[in-house]
Structure formats: structure tokens, C-alpha cells
Amino acid sequence: ARPKVGYFYSGKSSVNIFAQEVKNMKVRDIMSIPIIVTEESSVYDGVVTLFLEDVGTIFVVSKGSLTGIVSRKDFLKSAMGGVDMNKVPVGMIMTRSPNIATVSPEDNALEAAIKIMDHEVDSLPVVEKIKENGQDIVKVIGRISKSNITKLFVELCKE
Amino acid sequence: ARPKVGYFYSGKSSVNIFAQEVKNMKVRDIMSIPIIVTEESSVYDGVVTLFLEDVGTIFVVSKGSLTGIVSRKDFLKSAMGGVDMNKVPVGMIMTRSPNIATVSPEDNALEAAIKIMDHEVDSLPVVEKIKENGQDIVKVIGRISKSNITKLFVELCKE
């Protein structure tokens, strides 16, 4: 008798079929809005931004191009180190490019999750490399974090 | 055990089959070691522990029972607020029970992920409620975070 609902061939395990679905899911589909400050912003303003936006990491730009990342950990370290928060600029305490990992909006969610784990960070800037007036610009267009991945995990399991 | 090859019945979507697998995965299977301090520890010692262990959240106990949680965010807030870190105890700045979410080692990973998202926290203490000398003790036996969920997500997709 014909089955009422289909059988399908599983040369791959069910989990691999899931992996296929995940691979079709792009960073662009699950990313959040990036929170950005300029290099000249004070550490104090950086911390205030962090709290107001309730994020764990903010991205730092100079002339519209990504130059660094600052996390709660960096801010806590500088607070402990007795840094003068109103005088020192964020640019002094950030992790500076090229020592930062980024993803493209067209990368898949799994690649982003792997990068987050490998680099032991909470979130990554989503960037587009463009030319503007003959200058190479790394434009920050999003943020992808462990929260986005956890949310995706929950949504895929609930479906 | 799931068949590696063969046919299987797909009344449910492939994603739901994945969800079934996830539901069989317990907090116990993916949790990390908890980092614990006592309520009397100074805020300074708390921050040092946070950095040494490289975690985002530490759990606070009194007489062996969980009483609170402190995160990087709490420490940063108290540093900004000019708290005397060597004098003020962690118990003063922590989020105190019952305002904290916990999970049991026998809960499944998906429930833990949902709780992490719902409570907007980075990690949850994994606890066992026991009796010790006639006292109710909430014993912390693990820690489950967005990192554990992200790692699980990656592993399931890579399999």
C-alpha cells in the first residue's frame, strides 16, 4: 500500500537534512542592528551606549570604516585599570583591525556560529567591503551574536 | 539510535525530527563547570575570578546554597557607579534569588535555550534541590550559556 504521508530517502541522517536547512539560512536573515561609535568617543560614552542599547559589544568606526570592536570585558578591564573614562577615547582600549573577525551578510548562519566559537567572542560585525571616493571602506551593516544563534536554534526546534 | 542510512518515516518535517533529537539532549550533556564565589567575597575578587576563569557570569552561594548571580554587566555597573570594590561584597551587587532563573540537569537543552532567551541572560545555573542536615539546599552543579547552545548548534550541523 502507498504510504499516506511520504517516505524519503535518508542517505544523510536527519540531522544532516537539518544542516542543509541551516546552510540555506544567511547571516542577513538573522542579524541584528549594529551599535556603532567613533574612535574619538570617550570610554565613558562607549559604556553609556553599551548600557542604553543593552548590547555586549559595540563596533568602532573611523571615517565610516570599521577599525575596531569593544566588549563589556574591555570596558570592565579599563574600569578596573583606573582609566580616566572621560578622557581616554574608545580607540585606545578597543581590539583593533586586523585582529578582529568579521562576516559577510551572504555567509551562512553556520559559518558565523563557527567563527564566533573559534574566535571566542560574543558577536561579530557583519560587513560589506565597498569603494567610496576611491577609498576602501569596511561598512558595518549588522551584528551577529550568540543570541542570534540561540534564537535561531530555538525557532528551528519549535517549527 | 537514529539510522545512519535507510528510509525513515516522515510524517513530521525533517526539522521536527531534528527537534526530537534536541529534546533527547539534556542540560547535563552540554553544561560547563560553574564558577562560584561566596556572598562575602569582595566585588574586586569577583571581577578577578571572572577574568581568571574567562566567564561572563559567576554564581553566588551562601552556606552551599545558591543565593544570586553576578554578570559582567553588574560588575561594570558597579565600577561605573564608583563602588569601593575592595570593601563591598558581591552579595550587595548580585541579582538575588528568587529573581533568578535556574535549570535542572535533567531539563532538555531546548528548554534551557528558551529560558536563556526569555530571561535575557547569558547563562543559567544548573541546580539540584537537595536536603542537607534538614536544610533545603540549592546546589549549583553546572552552568549553561549561549556558548553551550551555539556549540551544540554547530556540532549538530556538522555531524
PDB file of C-alpha atoms in Angstrom:
ATOM      1  CA  ALA A   1       0.000   0.000   0.000  1.00  0.00           C
ATOM      2  CA  ARG A   2       1.114   3.515  -0.674  1.00  0.00           C
ATOM      3  CA  PRO A   3       2.029   5.430   2.404  1.00  0.00           C
ATOM      4  CA  LYS A   4      -0.371   8.225   3.351  1.00  0.00           C
ATOM      5  CA  VAL A   5       2.492  10.518   4.104  1.00  0.00           C
ATOM      6  CA  GLY A   6       5.723  10.139   2.205  1.00  0.00           C
ATOM      7  CA  TYR A   7       8.842   8.197   2.967  1.00  0.00           C
ATOM      8  CA  PHE A   8      12.004   9.812   1.961  1.00  0.00           C
ATOM      9  CA  TYR A   9      15.437   8.532   1.391  1.00  0.00           C
ATOM     10  CA  SER A  10      17.886   9.366   4.082  1.00  0.00           C
ATOM     11  CA  GLY A  11      21.325   8.633   2.718  1.00  0.00           C
ATOM     12  CA  LYS A  12      22.031  11.523   5.013  1.00  0.00           C
ATOM     13  CA  SER A  13      20.960  11.424   8.604  1.00  0.00           C
ATOM     14  CA  SER A  14      18.016  13.553   9.663  1.00  0.00           C
ATOM     15  CA  VAL A  15      20.433  15.907  11.333  1.00  0.00           C
ATOM     16  CA  ASN A  16      22.240  16.440   8.045  1.00  0.00           C
ATOM     17  CA  ILE A  17      18.969  17.383   6.417  1.00  0.00           C
ATOM     18  CA  PHE A  18      18.612  19.944   9.169  1.00  0.00           C
ATOM     19  CA  ALA A  19      22.150  21.089   8.456  1.00  0.00           C
ATOM     20  CA  GLN A  20      21.096  21.638   4.831  1.00  0.00           C
ATOM     21  CA  GLU A  21      18.308  23.921   6.022  1.00  0.00           C
ATOM     22  CA  VAL A  22      20.684  25.817   8.218  1.00  0.00           C
ATOM     23  CA  LYS A  23      23.114  26.219   5.330  1.00  0.00           C
ATOM     24  CA  ASN A  24      20.422  27.992   3.347  1.00  0.00           C
ATOM     25  CA  MET A  25      19.990  30.462   6.178  1.00  0.00           C
ATOM     26  CA  LYS A  26      22.112  33.555   5.720  1.00  0.00           C
ATOM     27  CA  VAL A  27      23.642  35.950   8.203  1.00  0.00           C
ATOM     28  CA  ARG A  28      21.487  38.652   6.597  1.00  0.00           C
ATOM     29  CA  ASP A  29      18.326  36.751   7.660  1.00  0.00           C
ATOM     30  CA  ILE A  30      19.138  36.621  11.363  1.00  0.00           C
ATOM     31  CA  MET A  31      21.439  39.580  12.074  1.00  0.00           C
ATOM     32  CA  SER A  32      20.648  42.463  14.443  1.00  0.00           C
ATOM     33  CA  ILE A  33      21.223  46.205  14.141  1.00  0.00           C
ATOM     34  CA  PRO A  34      24.869  47.143  14.811  1.00  0.00           C
ATOM     35  CA  ILE A  35      25.669  49.636  17.564  1.00  0.00           C
ATOM     36  CA  ILE A  36      28.451  51.913  16.393  1.00  0.00           C
ATOM     37  CA  VAL A  37      30.634  54.629  17.932  1.00  0.00           C
ATOM     38  CA  THR A  38      33.565  56.576  16.522  1.00  0.00           C
ATOM     39  CA  GLU A  39      37.172  56.108  17.651  1.00  0.00           C
ATOM     40  CA  GLU A  40      37.151  59.553  19.232  1.00  0.00           C
ATOM     41  CA  SER A  41      34.188  58.781  21.543  1.00  0.00           C
ATOM     42  CA  SER A  42      35.204  58.630  25.193  1.00  0.00           C
ATOM     43  CA  VAL A  43      35.261  55.314  27.039  1.00  0.00           C
ATOM     44  CA  TYR A  44      32.518  56.778  29.227  1.00  0.00           C
ATOM     45  CA  ASP A  45      30.258  57.427  26.222  1.00  0.00           C
ATOM     46  CA  GLY A  46      31.030  53.921  24.992  1.00  0.00           C
ATOM     47  CA  VAL A  47      29.862  52.364  28.263  1.00  0.00           C
ATOM     48  CA  VAL A  48      26.732  54.523  28.302  1.00  0.00           C
ATOM     49  CA  THR A  49      25.947  53.407  24.741  1.00  0.00           C
ATOM     50  CA  LEU A  50      26.513  49.783  25.749  1.00  0.00           C
ATOM     51  CA  PHE A  51      24.002  50.089  28.588  1.00  0.00           C
ATOM     52  CA  LEU A  52      21.435  52.164  26.696  1.00  0.00           C
ATOM     53  CA  GLU A  53      21.408  49.735  23.777  1.00  0.00           C
ATOM     54  CA  ASP A  54      21.784  46.719  26.058  1.00  0.00           C
ATOM     55  CA  VAL A  55      24.381  45.000  23.898  1.00  0.00           C
ATOM     56  CA  GLY A  56      27.566  43.163  24.833  1.00  0.00           C
ATOM     57  CA  THR A  57      29.740  44.569  22.063  1.00  0.00           C
ATOM     58  CA  ILE A  58      29.950  47.808  20.120  1.00  0.00           C
ATOM     59  CA  PHE A  59      31.744  48.437  16.860  1.00  0.00           C
ATOM     60  CA  VAL A  60      34.126  51.310  16.318  1.00  0.00           C
ATOM     61  CA  VAL A  61      34.477  53.210  13.042  1.00  0.00           C
ATOM     62  CA  SER A  62      36.684  55.939  11.651  1.00  0.00           C
ATOM     63  CA  LYS A  63      35.577  57.820   8.501  1.00  0.00           C
ATOM     64  CA  GLY A  64      32.760  55.311   8.058  1.00  0.00           C
ATOM     65  CA  SER A  65      35.064  52.282   8.047  1.00  0.00           C
ATOM     66  CA  LEU A  66      35.303  49.584  10.759  1.00  0.00           C
ATOM     67  CA  THR A  67      38.505  49.922  12.771  1.00  0.00           C
ATOM     68  CA  GLY A  68      37.768  48.024  15.984  1.00  0.00           C
ATOM     69  CA  ILE A  69      35.494  46.314  18.500  1.00  0.00           C
ATOM     70  CA  VAL A  70      34.932  46.956  22.217  1.00  0.00           C
ATOM     71  CA  SER A  71      33.202  44.488  24.508  1.00  0.00           C
ATOM     72  CA  ARG A  72      31.890  44.604  28.091  1.00  0.00           C
ATOM     73  CA  LYS A  73      35.071  42.759  29.030  1.00  0.00           C
ATOM     74  CA  ASP A  74      37.288  45.515  27.536  1.00  0.00           C
ATOM     75  CA  PHE A  75      35.310  48.208  29.326  1.00  0.00           C
ATOM     76  CA  LEU A  76      35.447  46.324  32.631  1.00  0.00           C
ATOM     77  CA  LYS A  77      39.194  45.864  32.215  1.00  0.00           C
ATOM     78  CA  SER A  78      39.733  49.578  31.651  1.00  0.00           C
ATOM     79  CA  ALA A  79      37.463  50.477  34.583  1.00  0.00           C
ATOM     80  CA  MET A  80      39.496  48.151  36.809  1.00  0.00           C
ATOM     81  CA  GLY A  81      42.724  49.586  35.441  1.00  0.00           C
ATOM     82  CA  GLY A  82      41.736  53.060  36.597  1.00  0.00           C
ATOM     83  CA  VAL A  83      41.473  54.511  33.084  1.00  0.00           C
ATOM     84  CA  ASP A  84      40.117  58.081  33.056  1.00  0.00           C
ATOM     85  CA  MET A  85      36.861  57.269  31.290  1.00  0.00           C
ATOM     86  CA  ASN A  86      36.053  60.815  30.286  1.00  0.00           C
ATOM     87  CA  LYS A  87      39.415  61.495  28.711  1.00  0.00           C
ATOM     88  CA  VAL A  88      40.502  58.237  27.116  1.00  0.00           C
ATOM     89  CA  PRO A  89      38.954  57.552  23.685  1.00  0.00           C
ATOM     90  CA  VAL A  90      37.402  54.199  22.792  1.00  0.00           C
ATOM     91  CA  GLY A  91      40.100  53.867  20.122  1.00  0.00           C
ATOM     92  CA  MET A  92      42.657  53.369  22.905  1.00  0.00           C
ATOM     93  CA  ILE A  93      41.013  50.341  24.515  1.00  0.00           C
ATOM     94  CA  MET A  94      39.403  48.580  21.544  1.00  0.00           C
ATOM     95  CA  THR A  95      40.612  45.465  19.778  1.00  0.00           C
ATOM     96  CA  ARG A  96      41.927  46.902  16.540  1.00  0.00           C
ATOM     97  CA  SER A  97      41.552  45.646  12.974  1.00  0.00           C
ATOM     98  CA  PRO A  98      43.001  43.362  11.528  1.00  0.00           C
ATOM     99  CA  ASN A  99      42.772  41.438  14.827  1.00  0.00           C
ATOM    100  CA  ILE A 100      39.010  41.157  14.526  1.00  0.00           C
ATOM    101  CA  ALA A 101      36.830  38.599  12.796  1.00  0.00           C
ATOM    102  CA  THR A 102      34.006  39.729  10.519  1.00  0.00           C
ATOM    103  CA  VAL A 103      31.323  38.038   8.433  1.00  0.00           C
ATOM    104  CA  SER A 104      29.554  38.982   5.225  1.00  0.00           C
ATOM    105  CA  PRO A 105      25.736  39.210   5.038  1.00  0.00           C
ATOM    106  CA  GLU A 106      25.802  36.424   2.445  1.00  0.00           C
ATOM    107  CA  ASP A 107      27.733  33.997   4.684  1.00  0.00           C
ATOM    108  CA  ASN A 108      25.539  31.283   6.145  1.00  0.00           C
ATOM    109  CA  ALA A 109      24.485  31.220   9.766  1.00  0.00           C
ATOM    110  CA  LEU A 110      26.524  28.097  10.485  1.00  0.00           C
ATOM    111  CA  GLU A 111      29.763  29.729   9.272  1.00  0.00           C
ATOM    112  CA  ALA A 112      29.033  32.686  11.541  1.00  0.00           C
ATOM    113  CA  ALA A 113      28.398  30.392  14.527  1.00  0.00           C
ATOM    114  CA  ILE A 114      31.687  28.574  13.882  1.00  0.00           C
ATOM    115  CA  LYS A 115      33.568  31.879  13.639  1.00  0.00           C
ATOM    116  CA  ILE A 116      32.029  33.087  16.912  1.00  0.00           C
ATOM    117  CA  MET A 117      33.136  29.900  18.681  1.00  0.00           C
ATOM    118  CA  ASP A 118      36.616  29.817  17.086  1.00  0.00           C
ATOM    119  CA  HIS A 119      37.368  33.434  17.964  1.00  0.00           C
ATOM    120  CA  GLU A 120      35.806  33.132  21.426  1.00  0.00           C
ATOM    121  CA  VAL A 121      33.759  36.303  21.020  1.00  0.00           C
ATOM    122  CA  ASP A 122      30.141  37.118  21.778  1.00  0.00           C
ATOM    123  CA  SER A 123      29.381  38.779  18.482  1.00  0.00           C
ATOM    124  CA  LEU A 124      30.779  39.629  15.077  1.00  0.00           C
ATOM    125  CA  PRO A 125      30.308  42.681  12.871  1.00  0.00           C
ATOM    126  CA  VAL A 126      28.547  41.983   9.586  1.00  0.00           C
ATOM    127  CA  VAL A 127      30.389  43.979   6.948  1.00  0.00           C
ATOM    128  CA  GLU A 128      30.365  44.907   3.289  1.00  0.00           C
ATOM    129  CA  LYS A 129      33.600  45.915   1.614  1.00  0.00           C
ATOM    130  CA  ILE A 130      32.897  48.844  -0.680  1.00  0.00           C
ATOM    131  CA  LYS A 131      34.717  51.625  -2.537  1.00  0.00           C
ATOM    132  CA  GLU A 132      33.767  55.186  -1.648  1.00  0.00           C
ATOM    133  CA  ASN A 133      35.519  58.110  -3.382  1.00  0.00           C
ATOM    134  CA  GLY A 134      38.366  55.773  -4.270  1.00  0.00           C
ATOM    135  CA  GLN A 135      38.746  54.632  -0.639  1.00  0.00           C
ATOM    136  CA  ASP A 136      38.318  51.044   0.565  1.00  0.00           C
ATOM    137  CA  ILE A 137      35.595  51.137   3.199  1.00  0.00           C
ATOM    138  CA  VAL A 138      34.583  48.300   5.536  1.00  0.00           C
ATOM    139  CA  LYS A 139      30.957  49.252   6.119  1.00  0.00           C
ATOM    140  CA  VAL A 140      29.256  47.745   9.172  1.00  0.00           C
ATOM    141  CA  ILE A 141      25.689  46.750   8.295  1.00  0.00           C
ATOM    142  CA  GLY A 142      24.814  44.332  11.099  1.00  0.00           C
ATOM    143  CA  ARG A 143      25.738  42.365  14.181  1.00  0.00           C
ATOM    144  CA  ILE A 144      25.511  38.621  14.698  1.00  0.00           C
ATOM    145  CA  SER A 145      25.863  37.179  18.177  1.00  0.00           C
ATOM    146  CA  LYS A 146      25.416  34.029  20.212  1.00  0.00           C
ATOM    147  CA  SER A 147      21.955  35.411  20.976  1.00  0.00           C
ATOM    148  CA  ASN A 148      21.008  35.340  17.288  1.00  0.00           C
ATOM    149  CA  ILE A 149      22.270  31.767  17.019  1.00  0.00           C
ATOM    150  CA  THR A 150      20.462  30.678  20.199  1.00  0.00           C
ATOM    151  CA  LYS A 151      17.262  32.284  18.903  1.00  0.00           C
ATOM    152  CA  LEU A 152      17.636  30.547  15.535  1.00  0.00           C
ATOM    153  CA  PHE A 153      18.218  27.238  17.331  1.00  0.00           C
ATOM    154  CA  VAL A 154      15.022  27.689  19.358  1.00  0.00           C
ATOM    155  CA  GLU A 155      12.987  28.717  16.312  1.00  0.00           C
ATOM    156  CA  LEU A 156      14.154  25.777  14.204  1.00  0.00           C
ATOM    157  CA  CYS A 157      13.339  23.354  17.010  1.00  0.00           C
ATOM    158  CA  LYS A 158       9.913  24.844  17.653  1.00  0.00           C
ATOM    159  CA  GLU A 159       8.800  24.857  13.999  1.00  0.00           C
TER     160      GLU A 159
ATOM    161  CA  ALA B   1      19.758   5.417  17.915  1.00  0.00           C
ATOM    162  CA  ARG B   2      18.922   7.133  14.662  1.00  0.00           C
ATOM    163  CA  PRO B   3      19.586   5.163  11.477  1.00  0.00           C
ATOM    164  CA  LYS B   4      22.613   6.450   9.589  1.00  0.00           C
ATOM    165  CA  VAL B   5      21.241   5.236   6.268  1.00  0.00           C
ATOM    166  CA  GLY B   6      17.937   3.803   5.115  1.00  0.00           C
ATOM    167  CA  TYR B   7      14.437   5.121   4.780  1.00  0.00           C
ATOM    168  CA  PHE B   8      12.531   6.648   7.562  1.00  0.00           C
ATOM    169  CA  TYR B   9       9.015   7.756   8.032  1.00  0.00           C
ATOM    170  CA  SER B  10       8.448  11.438   7.578  1.00  0.00           C
ATOM    171  CA  GLY B  11       5.053  12.252   8.962  1.00  0.00           C
ATOM    172  CA  LYS B  12       6.942  15.074  10.586  1.00  0.00           C
ATOM    173  CA  SER B  13       9.182  17.501   8.744  1.00  0.00           C
ATOM    174  CA  SER B  14      12.901  16.916   8.856  1.00  0.00           C
ATOM    175  CA  VAL B  15      13.269  19.878  11.162  1.00  0.00           C
ATOM    176  CA  ASN B  16      10.842  18.331  13.622  1.00  0.00           C
ATOM    177  CA  ILE B  17      12.874  15.145  13.614  1.00  0.00           C
ATOM    178  CA  PHE B  18      15.847  17.299  14.491  1.00  0.00           C
ATOM    179  CA  ALA B  19      13.785  18.873  17.251  1.00  0.00           C
ATOM    180  CA  GLN B  20      13.142  15.370  18.595  1.00  0.00           C
ATOM    181  CA  GLU B  21      16.872  14.765  18.753  1.00  0.00           C
ATOM    182  CA  VAL B  22      17.424  18.020  20.518  1.00  0.00           C
ATOM    183  CA  LYS B  23      14.704  17.125  23.011  1.00  0.00           C
ATOM    184  CA  ASN B  24      16.644  14.000  23.923  1.00  0.00           C
ATOM    185  CA  MET B  25      19.687  16.103  24.657  1.00  0.00           C
ATOM    186  CA  LYS B  26      19.877  17.081  28.303  1.00  0.00           C
ATOM    187  CA  VAL B  27      21.398  20.060  30.036  1.00  0.00           C
ATOM    188  CA  ARG B  28      23.687  17.582  31.815  1.00  0.00           C
ATOM    189  CA  ASP B  29      25.171  16.551  28.452  1.00  0.00           C
ATOM    190  CA  ILE B  30      26.256  20.019  27.368  1.00  0.00           C
ATOM    191  CA  MET B  31      26.760  22.043  30.571  1.00  0.00           C
ATOM    192  CA  SER B  32      30.055  23.609  31.685  1.00  0.00           C
ATOM    193  CA  ILE B  33      31.713  23.828  35.092  1.00  0.00           C
ATOM    194  CA  PRO B  34      30.106  26.508  37.293  1.00  0.00           C
ATOM    195  CA  ILE B  35      32.284  29.302  38.676  1.00  0.00           C
ATOM    196  CA  ILE B  36      31.199  30.043  42.231  1.00  0.00           C
ATOM    197  CA  VAL B  37      32.026  32.670  44.862  1.00  0.00           C
ATOM    198  CA  THR B  38      30.536  33.291  48.302  1.00  0.00           C
ATOM    199  CA  GLU B  39      28.356  36.289  49.158  1.00  0.00           C
ATOM    200  CA  GLU B  40      31.091  37.673  51.386  1.00  0.00           C
ATOM    201  CA  SER B  41      33.687  37.807  48.575  1.00  0.00           C
ATOM    202  CA  SER B  42      34.581  41.357  47.582  1.00  0.00           C
ATOM    203  CA  VAL B  43      33.459  42.786  44.259  1.00  0.00           C
ATOM    204  CA  TYR B  44      37.162  43.013  43.419  1.00  0.00           C
ATOM    205  CA  ASP B  45      37.674  39.275  43.998  1.00  0.00           C
ATOM    206  CA  GLY B  46      34.558  38.619  41.936  1.00  0.00           C
ATOM    207  CA  VAL B  47      35.943  40.536  38.946  1.00  0.00           C
ATOM    208  CA  VAL B  48      39.310  38.815  39.260  1.00  0.00           C
ATOM    209  CA  THR B  49      37.553  35.414  39.284  1.00  0.00           C
ATOM    210  CA  LEU B  50      35.533  36.452  36.223  1.00  0.00           C
ATOM    211  CA  PHE B  51      38.704  37.314  34.309  1.00  0.00           C
ATOM    212  CA  LEU B  52      40.756  34.348  35.502  1.00  0.00           C
ATOM    213  CA  GLU B  53      38.042  31.874  34.571  1.00  0.00           C
ATOM    214  CA  ASP B  54      37.075  33.852  31.466  1.00  0.00           C
ATOM    215  CA  VAL B  55      33.326  33.544  32.029  1.00  0.00           C
ATOM    216  CA  GLY B  56      30.564  36.101  31.661  1.00  0.00           C
ATOM    217  CA  THR B  57      28.641  35.149  34.797  1.00  0.00           C
ATOM    218  CA  ILE B  58      29.512  33.810  38.235  1.00  0.00           C
ATOM    219  CA  PHE B  59      27.187  32.222  40.746  1.00  0.00           C
ATOM    220  CA  VAL B  60      26.997  33.267  44.365  1.00  0.00           C
ATOM    221  CA  VAL B  61      26.368  30.880  47.247  1.00  0.00           C
ATOM    222  CA  SER B  62      25.832  31.128  50.970  1.00  0.00           C
ATOM    223  CA  LYS B  63      26.219  28.014  53.139  1.00  0.00           C
ATOM    224  CA  GLY B  64      26.463  25.912  49.983  1.00  0.00           C
ATOM    225  CA  SER B  65      23.150  27.133  48.570  1.00  0.00           C
ATOM    226  CA  LEU B  66      22.674  29.381  45.513  1.00  0.00           C
ATOM    227  CA  THR B  67      21.620  32.896  46.512  1.00  0.00           C
ATOM    228  CA  GLY B  68      22.494  35.008  43.465  1.00  0.00           C
ATOM    229  CA  ILE B  69      24.180  35.671  40.145  1.00  0.00           C
ATOM    230  CA  VAL B  70      26.623  38.389  39.057  1.00  0.00           C
ATOM    231  CA  SER B  71      27.389  39.162  35.440  1.00  0.00           C
ATOM    232  CA  ARG B  72      29.976  41.309  33.638  1.00  0.00           C
ATOM    233  CA  LYS B  73      27.190  43.865  33.258  1.00  0.00           C
ATOM    234  CA  ASP B  74      26.631  44.033  37.046  1.00  0.00           C
ATOM    235  CA  PHE B  75      30.350  44.432  37.679  1.00  0.00           C
ATOM    236  CA  LEU B  76      30.665  47.142  35.022  1.00  0.00           C
ATOM    237  CA  LYS B  77      27.667  48.958  36.516  1.00  0.00           C
ATOM    238  CA  SER B  78      29.222  48.935  39.987  1.00  0.00           C
ATOM    239  CA  ALA B  79      32.611  50.015  38.615  1.00  0.00           C
ATOM    240  CA  MET B  80      30.924  52.942  36.851  1.00  0.00           C
ATOM    241  CA  GLY B  81      28.958  53.749  39.990  1.00  0.00           C
ATOM    242  CA  GLY B  82      32.172  54.232  41.930  1.00  0.00           C
ATOM    243  CA  VAL B  83      31.584  51.271  44.265  1.00  0.00           C
ATOM    244  CA  ASP B  84      34.556  50.594  46.573  1.00  0.00           C
ATOM    245  CA  MET B  85      35.459  47.234  45.058  1.00  0.00           C
ATOM    246  CA  ASN B  86      37.624  46.053  47.915  1.00  0.00           C
ATOM    247  CA  LYS B  87      35.023  46.756  50.576  1.00  0.00           C
ATOM    248  CA  VAL B  88      31.668  45.985  49.007  1.00  0.00           C
ATOM    249  CA  PRO B  89      30.746  42.274  48.974  1.00  0.00           C
ATOM    250  CA  VAL B  90      29.427  40.542  45.865  1.00  0.00           C
ATOM    251  CA  GLY B  91      26.207  39.929  47.799  1.00  0.00           C
ATOM    252  CA  MET B  92      25.454  43.666  47.558  1.00  0.00           C
ATOM    253  CA  ILE B  93      25.544  43.928  43.772  1.00  0.00           C
ATOM    254  CA  MET B  94      24.266  40.491  42.686  1.00  0.00           C
ATOM    255  CA  THR B  95      20.822  39.653  41.341  1.00  0.00           C
ATOM    256  CA  ARG B  96      19.305  37.827  44.275  1.00  0.00           C
ATOM    257  CA  SER B  97      17.189  34.675  44.368  1.00  0.00           C
ATOM    258  CA  PRO B  98      14.217  34.279  43.699  1.00  0.00           C
ATOM    259  CA  ASN B  99      14.757  36.760  40.846  1.00  0.00           C
ATOM    260  CA  ILE B 100      16.994  34.324  39.014  1.00  0.00           C
ATOM    261  CA  ALA B 101      16.175  31.556  36.557  1.00  0.00           C
ATOM    262  CA  THR B 102      17.687  28.104  37.012  1.00  0.00           C
ATOM    263  CA  VAL B 103      17.552  24.792  35.164  1.00  0.00           C
ATOM    264  CA  SER B 104      17.821  21.183  36.272  1.00  0.00           C
ATOM    265  CA  PRO B 105      20.434  18.822  34.777  1.00  0.00           C
ATOM    266  CA  GLU B 106      17.581  16.670  33.504  1.00  0.00           C
ATOM    267  CA  ASP B 107      15.889  19.519  31.601  1.00  0.00           C
ATOM    268  CA  ASN B 108      16.451  19.331  27.881  1.00  0.00           C
ATOM    269  CA  ALA B 109      18.792  21.659  26.025  1.00  0.00           C
ATOM    270  CA  LEU B 110      15.932  23.322  24.152  1.00  0.00           C
ATOM    271  CA  GLU B 111      14.143  24.283  27.401  1.00  0.00           C
ATOM    272  CA  ALA B 112      17.392  25.796  28.647  1.00  0.00           C
ATOM    273  CA  ALA B 113      17.854  27.776  25.403  1.00  0.00           C
ATOM    274  CA  ILE B 114      14.293  29.107  25.659  1.00  0.00           C
ATOM    275  CA  LYS B 115      14.839  30.125  29.295  1.00  0.00           C
ATOM    276  CA  ILE B 116      18.088  31.920  28.400  1.00  0.00           C
ATOM    277  CA  MET B 117      16.282  33.902  25.676  1.00  0.00           C
ATOM    278  CA  ASP B 118      13.172  34.623  27.768  1.00  0.00           C
ATOM    279  CA  HIS B 119      15.167  35.897  30.725  1.00  0.00           C
ATOM    280  CA  GLU B 120      17.632  37.803  28.509  1.00  0.00           C
ATOM    281  CA  VAL B 121      20.659  36.381  30.308  1.00  0.00           C
ATOM    282  CA  ASP B 122      23.919  34.922  29.031  1.00  0.00           C
ATOM    283  CA  SER B 123      23.886  31.856  31.241  1.00  0.00           C
ATOM    284  CA  LEU B 124      21.880  29.920  33.800  1.00  0.00           C
ATOM    285  CA  PRO B 125      22.971  27.963  36.856  1.00  0.00           C
ATOM    286  CA  VAL B 126      22.240  24.248  36.667  1.00  0.00           C
ATOM    287  CA  VAL B 127      20.950  23.240  40.094  1.00  0.00           C
ATOM    288  CA  GLU B 128      19.849  20.282  42.153  1.00  0.00           C
ATOM    289  CA  LYS B 129      17.480  20.849  45.063  1.00  0.00           C
ATOM    290  CA  ILE B 130      18.605  18.669  47.934  1.00  0.00           C
ATOM    291  CA  LYS B 131      18.166  18.304  51.703  1.00  0.00           C
ATOM    292  CA  GLU B 132      21.288  18.592  53.841  1.00  0.00           C
ATOM    293  CA  ASN B 133      21.021  18.327  57.627  1.00  0.00           C
ATOM    294  CA  GLY B 134      17.337  19.176  57.368  1.00  0.00           C
ATOM    295  CA  GLN B 135      18.076  22.298  55.282  1.00  0.00           C
ATOM    296  CA  ASP B 136      16.827  22.905  51.747  1.00  0.00           C
ATOM    297  CA  ILE B 137      19.917  23.473  49.630  1.00  0.00           C
ATOM    298  CA  VAL B 138      20.008  24.680  46.031  1.00  0.00           C
ATOM    299  CA  LYS B 139      23.252  23.082  44.934  1.00  0.00           C
ATOM    300  CA  VAL B 140      24.929  24.516  41.829  1.00  0.00           C
ATOM    301  CA  ILE B 141      26.350  21.697  39.706  1.00  0.00           C
ATOM    302  CA  GLY B 142      26.809  23.383  36.328  1.00  0.00           C
ATOM    303  CA  ARG B 143      26.444  26.346  34.040  1.00  0.00           C
ATOM    304  CA  ILE B 144      24.671  26.520  30.713  1.00  0.00           C
ATOM    305  CA  SER B 145      25.174  29.503  28.430  1.00  0.00           C
ATOM    306  CA  LYS B 146      24.571  30.798  24.932  1.00  0.00           C
ATOM    307  CA  SER B 147      28.058  29.449  24.211  1.00  0.00           C
ATOM    308  CA  ASN B 148      26.964  25.894  25.052  1.00  0.00           C
ATOM    309  CA  ILE B 149      23.903  26.285  22.814  1.00  0.00           C
ATOM    310  CA  THR B 150      25.949  27.787  19.958  1.00  0.00           C
ATOM    311  CA  LYS B 151      28.444  24.930  20.279  1.00  0.00           C
ATOM    312  CA  LEU B 152      25.640  22.350  20.247  1.00  0.00           C
ATOM    313  CA  PHE B 153      24.153  24.027  17.179  1.00  0.00           C
ATOM    314  CA  VAL B 154      27.485  23.833  15.359  1.00  0.00           C
ATOM    315  CA  GLU B 155      28.072  20.216  16.357  1.00  0.00           C
ATOM    316  CA  LEU B 156      24.619  19.075  15.265  1.00  0.00           C
ATOM    317  CA  CYS B 157      25.026  20.795  11.902  1.00  0.00           C
ATOM    318  CA  LYS B 158      28.496  19.390  11.324  1.00  0.00           C
ATOM    319  CA  GLU B 159      27.635  15.777  12.136  1.00  0.00           C
TER     320      GLU B 159
END
